[in-house]
Short mmCIF file of C-alpha atoms (C1' of nucleotides) in Angstrom, two decimals:
data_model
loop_
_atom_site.label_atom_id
_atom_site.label_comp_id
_atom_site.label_asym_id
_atom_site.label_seq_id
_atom_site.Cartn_x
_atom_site.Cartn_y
_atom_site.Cartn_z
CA UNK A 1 106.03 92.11 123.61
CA UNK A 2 108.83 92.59 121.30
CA UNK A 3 107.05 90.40 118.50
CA UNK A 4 103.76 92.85 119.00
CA UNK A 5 106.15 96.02 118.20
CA UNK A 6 107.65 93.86 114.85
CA UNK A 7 103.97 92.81 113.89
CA UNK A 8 102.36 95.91 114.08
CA UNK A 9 105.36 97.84 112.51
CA UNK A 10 104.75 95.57 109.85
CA UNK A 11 102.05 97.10 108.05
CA UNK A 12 102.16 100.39 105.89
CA UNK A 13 98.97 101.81 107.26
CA UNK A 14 100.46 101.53 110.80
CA UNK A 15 103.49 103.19 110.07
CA UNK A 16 102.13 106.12 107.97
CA UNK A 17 99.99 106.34 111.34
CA UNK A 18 102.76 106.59 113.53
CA UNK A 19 104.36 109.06 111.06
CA UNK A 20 101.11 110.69 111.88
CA UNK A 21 101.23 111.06 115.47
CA UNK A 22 104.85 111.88 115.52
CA UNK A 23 103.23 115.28 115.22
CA UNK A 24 101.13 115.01 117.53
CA UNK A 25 98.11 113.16 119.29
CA UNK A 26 94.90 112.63 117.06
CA UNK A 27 91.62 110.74 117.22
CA UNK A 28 90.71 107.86 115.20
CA UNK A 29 87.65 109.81 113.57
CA UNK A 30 90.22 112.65 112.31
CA UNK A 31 93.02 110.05 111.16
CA UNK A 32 90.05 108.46 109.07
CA UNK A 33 88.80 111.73 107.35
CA UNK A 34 92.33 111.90 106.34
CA UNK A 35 93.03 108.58 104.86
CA UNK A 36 91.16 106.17 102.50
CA UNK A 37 89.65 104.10 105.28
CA UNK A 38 86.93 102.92 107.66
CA UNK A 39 87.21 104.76 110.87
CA UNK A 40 86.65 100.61 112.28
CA UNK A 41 89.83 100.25 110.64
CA UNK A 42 92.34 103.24 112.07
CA UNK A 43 90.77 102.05 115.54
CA UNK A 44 91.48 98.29 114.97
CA UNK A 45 95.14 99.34 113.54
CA UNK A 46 95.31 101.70 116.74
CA UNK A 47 94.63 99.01 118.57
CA UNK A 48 97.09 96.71 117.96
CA UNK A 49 99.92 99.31 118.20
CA UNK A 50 98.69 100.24 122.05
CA UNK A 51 98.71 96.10 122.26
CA UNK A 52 102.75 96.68 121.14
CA UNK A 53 102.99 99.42 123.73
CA UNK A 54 103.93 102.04 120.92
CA UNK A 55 100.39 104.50 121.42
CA UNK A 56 98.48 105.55 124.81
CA UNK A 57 94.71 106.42 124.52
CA UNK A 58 93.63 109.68 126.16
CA UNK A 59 89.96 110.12 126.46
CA UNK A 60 88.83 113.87 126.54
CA UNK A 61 85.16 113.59 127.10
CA UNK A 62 83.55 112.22 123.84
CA UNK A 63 87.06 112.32 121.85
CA UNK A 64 89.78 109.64 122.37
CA UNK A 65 93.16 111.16 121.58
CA UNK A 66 95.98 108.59 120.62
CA UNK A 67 99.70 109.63 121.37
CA UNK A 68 103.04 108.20 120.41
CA UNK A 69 105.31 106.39 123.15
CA UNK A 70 108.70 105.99 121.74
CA UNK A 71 110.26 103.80 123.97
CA UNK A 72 109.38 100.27 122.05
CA UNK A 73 110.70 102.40 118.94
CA UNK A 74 114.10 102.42 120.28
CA UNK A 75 113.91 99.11 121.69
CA UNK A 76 113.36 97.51 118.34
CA UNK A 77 116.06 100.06 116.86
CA UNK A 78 118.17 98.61 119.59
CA UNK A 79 117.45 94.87 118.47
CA UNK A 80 118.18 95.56 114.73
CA UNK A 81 121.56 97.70 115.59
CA UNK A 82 122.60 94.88 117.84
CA UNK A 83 122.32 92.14 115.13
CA UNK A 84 123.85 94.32 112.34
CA UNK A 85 126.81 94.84 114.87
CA UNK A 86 127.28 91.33 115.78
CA UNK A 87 127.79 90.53 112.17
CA UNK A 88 129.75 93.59 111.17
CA UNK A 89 132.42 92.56 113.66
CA UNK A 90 132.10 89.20 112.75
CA UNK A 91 133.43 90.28 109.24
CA UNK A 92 135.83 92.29 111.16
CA UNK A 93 137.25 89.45 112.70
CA UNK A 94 137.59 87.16 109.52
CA UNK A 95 139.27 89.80 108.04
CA UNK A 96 142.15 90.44 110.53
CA UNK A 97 142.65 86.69 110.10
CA UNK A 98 143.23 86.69 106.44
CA UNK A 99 145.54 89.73 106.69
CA UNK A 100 147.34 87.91 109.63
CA UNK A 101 147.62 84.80 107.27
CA UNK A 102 149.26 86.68 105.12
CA UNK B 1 111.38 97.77 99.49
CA UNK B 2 111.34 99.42 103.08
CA UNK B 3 108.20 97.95 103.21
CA UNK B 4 109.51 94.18 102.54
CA UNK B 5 111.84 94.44 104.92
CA UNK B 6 109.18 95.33 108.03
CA UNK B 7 107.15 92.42 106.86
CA UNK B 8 110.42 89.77 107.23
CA UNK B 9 111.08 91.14 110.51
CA UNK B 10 107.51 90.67 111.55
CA UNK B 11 107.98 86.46 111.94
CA UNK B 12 109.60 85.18 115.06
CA UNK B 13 111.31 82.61 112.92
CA UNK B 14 112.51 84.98 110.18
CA UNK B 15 113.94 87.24 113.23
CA UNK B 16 115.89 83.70 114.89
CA UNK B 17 116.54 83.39 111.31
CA UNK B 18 118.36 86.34 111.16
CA UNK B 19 119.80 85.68 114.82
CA UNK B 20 121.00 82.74 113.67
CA UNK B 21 122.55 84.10 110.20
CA UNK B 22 124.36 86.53 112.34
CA UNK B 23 127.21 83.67 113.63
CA UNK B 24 127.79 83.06 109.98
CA UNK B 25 126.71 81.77 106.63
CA UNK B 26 124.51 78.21 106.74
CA UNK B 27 121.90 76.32 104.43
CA UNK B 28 118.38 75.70 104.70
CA UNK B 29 118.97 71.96 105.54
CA UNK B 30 121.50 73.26 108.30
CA UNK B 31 119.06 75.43 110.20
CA UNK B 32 115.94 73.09 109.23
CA UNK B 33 117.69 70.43 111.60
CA UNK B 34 118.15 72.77 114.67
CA UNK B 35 114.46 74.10 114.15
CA UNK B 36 111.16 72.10 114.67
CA UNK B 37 109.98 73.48 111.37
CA UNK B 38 110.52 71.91 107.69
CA UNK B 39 113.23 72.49 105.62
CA UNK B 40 110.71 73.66 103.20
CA UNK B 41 109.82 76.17 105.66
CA UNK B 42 112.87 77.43 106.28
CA UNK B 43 113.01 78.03 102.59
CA UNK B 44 110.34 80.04 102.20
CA UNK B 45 111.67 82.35 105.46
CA UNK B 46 114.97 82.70 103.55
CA UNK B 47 113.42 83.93 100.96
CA UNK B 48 110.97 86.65 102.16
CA UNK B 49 114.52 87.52 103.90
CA UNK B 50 115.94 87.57 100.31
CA UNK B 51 113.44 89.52 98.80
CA UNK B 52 114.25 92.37 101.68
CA UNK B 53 117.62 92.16 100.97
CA UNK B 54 118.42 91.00 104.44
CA UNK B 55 120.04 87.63 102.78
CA UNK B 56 122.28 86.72 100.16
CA UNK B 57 122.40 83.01 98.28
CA UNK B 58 125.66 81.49 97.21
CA UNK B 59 125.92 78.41 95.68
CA UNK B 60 128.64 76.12 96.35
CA UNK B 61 128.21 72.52 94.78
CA UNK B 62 124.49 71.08 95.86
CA UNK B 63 124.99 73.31 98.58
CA UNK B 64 123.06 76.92 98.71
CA UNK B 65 124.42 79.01 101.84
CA UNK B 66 122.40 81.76 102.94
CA UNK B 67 124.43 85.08 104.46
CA UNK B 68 123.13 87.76 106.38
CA UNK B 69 123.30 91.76 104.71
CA UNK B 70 123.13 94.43 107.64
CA UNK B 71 122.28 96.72 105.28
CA UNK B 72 118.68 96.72 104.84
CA UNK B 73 118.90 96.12 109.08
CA UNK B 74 120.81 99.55 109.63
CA UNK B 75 117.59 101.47 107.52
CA UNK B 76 115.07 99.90 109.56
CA UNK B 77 116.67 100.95 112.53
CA UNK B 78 117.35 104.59 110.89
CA UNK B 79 113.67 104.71 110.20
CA UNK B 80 112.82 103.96 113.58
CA UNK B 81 115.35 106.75 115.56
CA UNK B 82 114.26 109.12 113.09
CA UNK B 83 110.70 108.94 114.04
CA UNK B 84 111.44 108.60 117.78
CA UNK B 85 113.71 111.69 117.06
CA UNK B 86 110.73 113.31 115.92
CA UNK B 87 108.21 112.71 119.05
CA UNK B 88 110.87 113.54 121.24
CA UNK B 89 111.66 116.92 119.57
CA UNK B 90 108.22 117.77 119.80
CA UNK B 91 107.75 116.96 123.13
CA UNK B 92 111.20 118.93 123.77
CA UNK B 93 109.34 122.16 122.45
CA UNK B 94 106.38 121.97 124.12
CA UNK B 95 108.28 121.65 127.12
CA UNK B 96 110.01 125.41 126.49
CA UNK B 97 106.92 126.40 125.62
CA UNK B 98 105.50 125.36 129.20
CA UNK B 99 108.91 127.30 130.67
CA UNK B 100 108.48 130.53 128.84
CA UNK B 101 104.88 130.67 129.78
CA UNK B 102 105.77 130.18 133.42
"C1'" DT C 1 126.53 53.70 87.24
"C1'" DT C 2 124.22 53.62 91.66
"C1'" DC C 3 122.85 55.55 95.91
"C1'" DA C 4 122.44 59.18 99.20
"C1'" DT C 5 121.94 63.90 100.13
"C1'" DG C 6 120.56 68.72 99.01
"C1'" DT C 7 117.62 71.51 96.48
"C1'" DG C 8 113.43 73.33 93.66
"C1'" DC C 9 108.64 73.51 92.40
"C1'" DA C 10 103.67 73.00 93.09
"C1'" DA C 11 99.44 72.16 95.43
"C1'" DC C 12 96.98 71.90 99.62
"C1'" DT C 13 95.17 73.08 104.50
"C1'" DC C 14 94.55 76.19 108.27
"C1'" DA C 15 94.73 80.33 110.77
"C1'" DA C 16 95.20 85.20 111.13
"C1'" DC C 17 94.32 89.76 109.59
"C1'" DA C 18 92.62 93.87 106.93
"C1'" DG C 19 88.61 96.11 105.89
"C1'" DT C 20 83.79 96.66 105.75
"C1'" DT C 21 78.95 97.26 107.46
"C1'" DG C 22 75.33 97.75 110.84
"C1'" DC C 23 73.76 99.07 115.09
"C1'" DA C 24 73.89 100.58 119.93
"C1'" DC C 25 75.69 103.77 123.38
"C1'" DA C 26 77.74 108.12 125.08
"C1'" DT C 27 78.54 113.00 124.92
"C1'" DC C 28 78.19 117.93 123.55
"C1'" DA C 29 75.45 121.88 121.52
"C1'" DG C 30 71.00 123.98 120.50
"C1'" DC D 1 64.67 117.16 125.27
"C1'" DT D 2 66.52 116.72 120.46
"C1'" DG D 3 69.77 116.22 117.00
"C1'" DA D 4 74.50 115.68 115.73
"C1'" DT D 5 78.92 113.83 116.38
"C1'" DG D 6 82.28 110.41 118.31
"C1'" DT D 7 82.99 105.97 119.93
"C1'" DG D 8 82.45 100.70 120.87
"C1'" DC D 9 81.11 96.09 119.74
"C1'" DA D 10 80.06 92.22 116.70
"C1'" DA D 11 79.61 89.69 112.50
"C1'" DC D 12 80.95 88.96 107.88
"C1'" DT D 13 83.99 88.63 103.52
"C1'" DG D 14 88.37 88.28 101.06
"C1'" DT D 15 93.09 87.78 101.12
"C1'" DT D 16 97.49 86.68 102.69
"C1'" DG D 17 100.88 83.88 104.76
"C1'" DA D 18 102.81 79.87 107.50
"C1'" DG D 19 103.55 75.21 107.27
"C1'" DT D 20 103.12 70.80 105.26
"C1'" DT D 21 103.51 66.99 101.77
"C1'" DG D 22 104.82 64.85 97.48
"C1'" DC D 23 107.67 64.47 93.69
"C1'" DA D 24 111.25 65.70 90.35
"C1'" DC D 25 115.98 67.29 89.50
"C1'" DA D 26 120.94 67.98 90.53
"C1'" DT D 27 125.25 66.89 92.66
"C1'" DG D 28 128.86 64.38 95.29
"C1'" DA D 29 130.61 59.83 96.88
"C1'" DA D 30 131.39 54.74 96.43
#
DNA sequence: TTCATGTGCAACTCAACAGTTGCACATCAG
DNA sequence: CTGATGTGCAACTGTTGAGTTGCACATGAA
């Protein structure tokens, strides 16, 4: 599940869509009229960020509005933090050594 | 260069890549051993991880050892609170909206 | 020098993905 | 009902990237 988050983060078109609908829930059609694409396309890239978890579809009778769910957000800002601090205090570490050493 | 750094994290192996990194410096040959991949693989990883910034090369002897830099890490994960932040504010307001209606 | 090890470069295959187009189906307004 | 709008499904093209292989070059050790 995590890699699906990663992968789908990893294109530009999906993030300026979740920039998108971090004000609020859409529909593919409108996203489309908005941006230099195929509607196909918004609902393929729509697709695979409900596959990562990271949009819910919401079907108001013909319309199918897509909203953000942050939680995989901060789960994959929670992976990257985690790494960054392992090393950090690795560093840390090799650096009260030298000044011990010395 | 924001951009670079989403597609690197997108590959399982770049991410165990950078996993692996995070215990300290190594070379290509190194990791290529542990890793049912080619070294020439591994190469090519390292340096979509270069190109995001996420890994510097140093060159000792006929040895090149690859070393991770949180940096790039720590904006990703900046991006990715921010635009939680964002949804969640939203979703804060609407919620006092609901309130005062009430 | 000679050999082993580590690296760099280039070409190739294979699979996955972005984006498009065309058409069918469903829903709302007149 | 009729037309307009929104959606869903499928097939197709073009491109990108992962991984491999082969070979040449550089460096350290005997």
């Amino acid at each position: 599940m995590k890699n699906a988050v990663f992968v789908a983060l990893a294109d530009p078109m999906r993030r300026q869509l979740l920039e998108r609908l971090a004000m609020g829930p859409t529909t593919a059609t409108g996203i489309a009229d908005r941006f230099p694409v195929t509607r196909q396309a918004v609902v393929k890239h729509l697709g695979a960020l409900e596959v990562a978890g990271m949009v819910a579809k919401e079907r108001h009778g013909r319309e199918v509005h897509y909203r953000l769910q942050s939680a995989p957000l901060g789960e994959a800002s929670a992976w990257l933090t985690s790494l960054s601090a392992r090393w950090e205090q690795r560093l840390l570490r090799l650096k009260r050594y030298v000044e011990e050493e010395s």
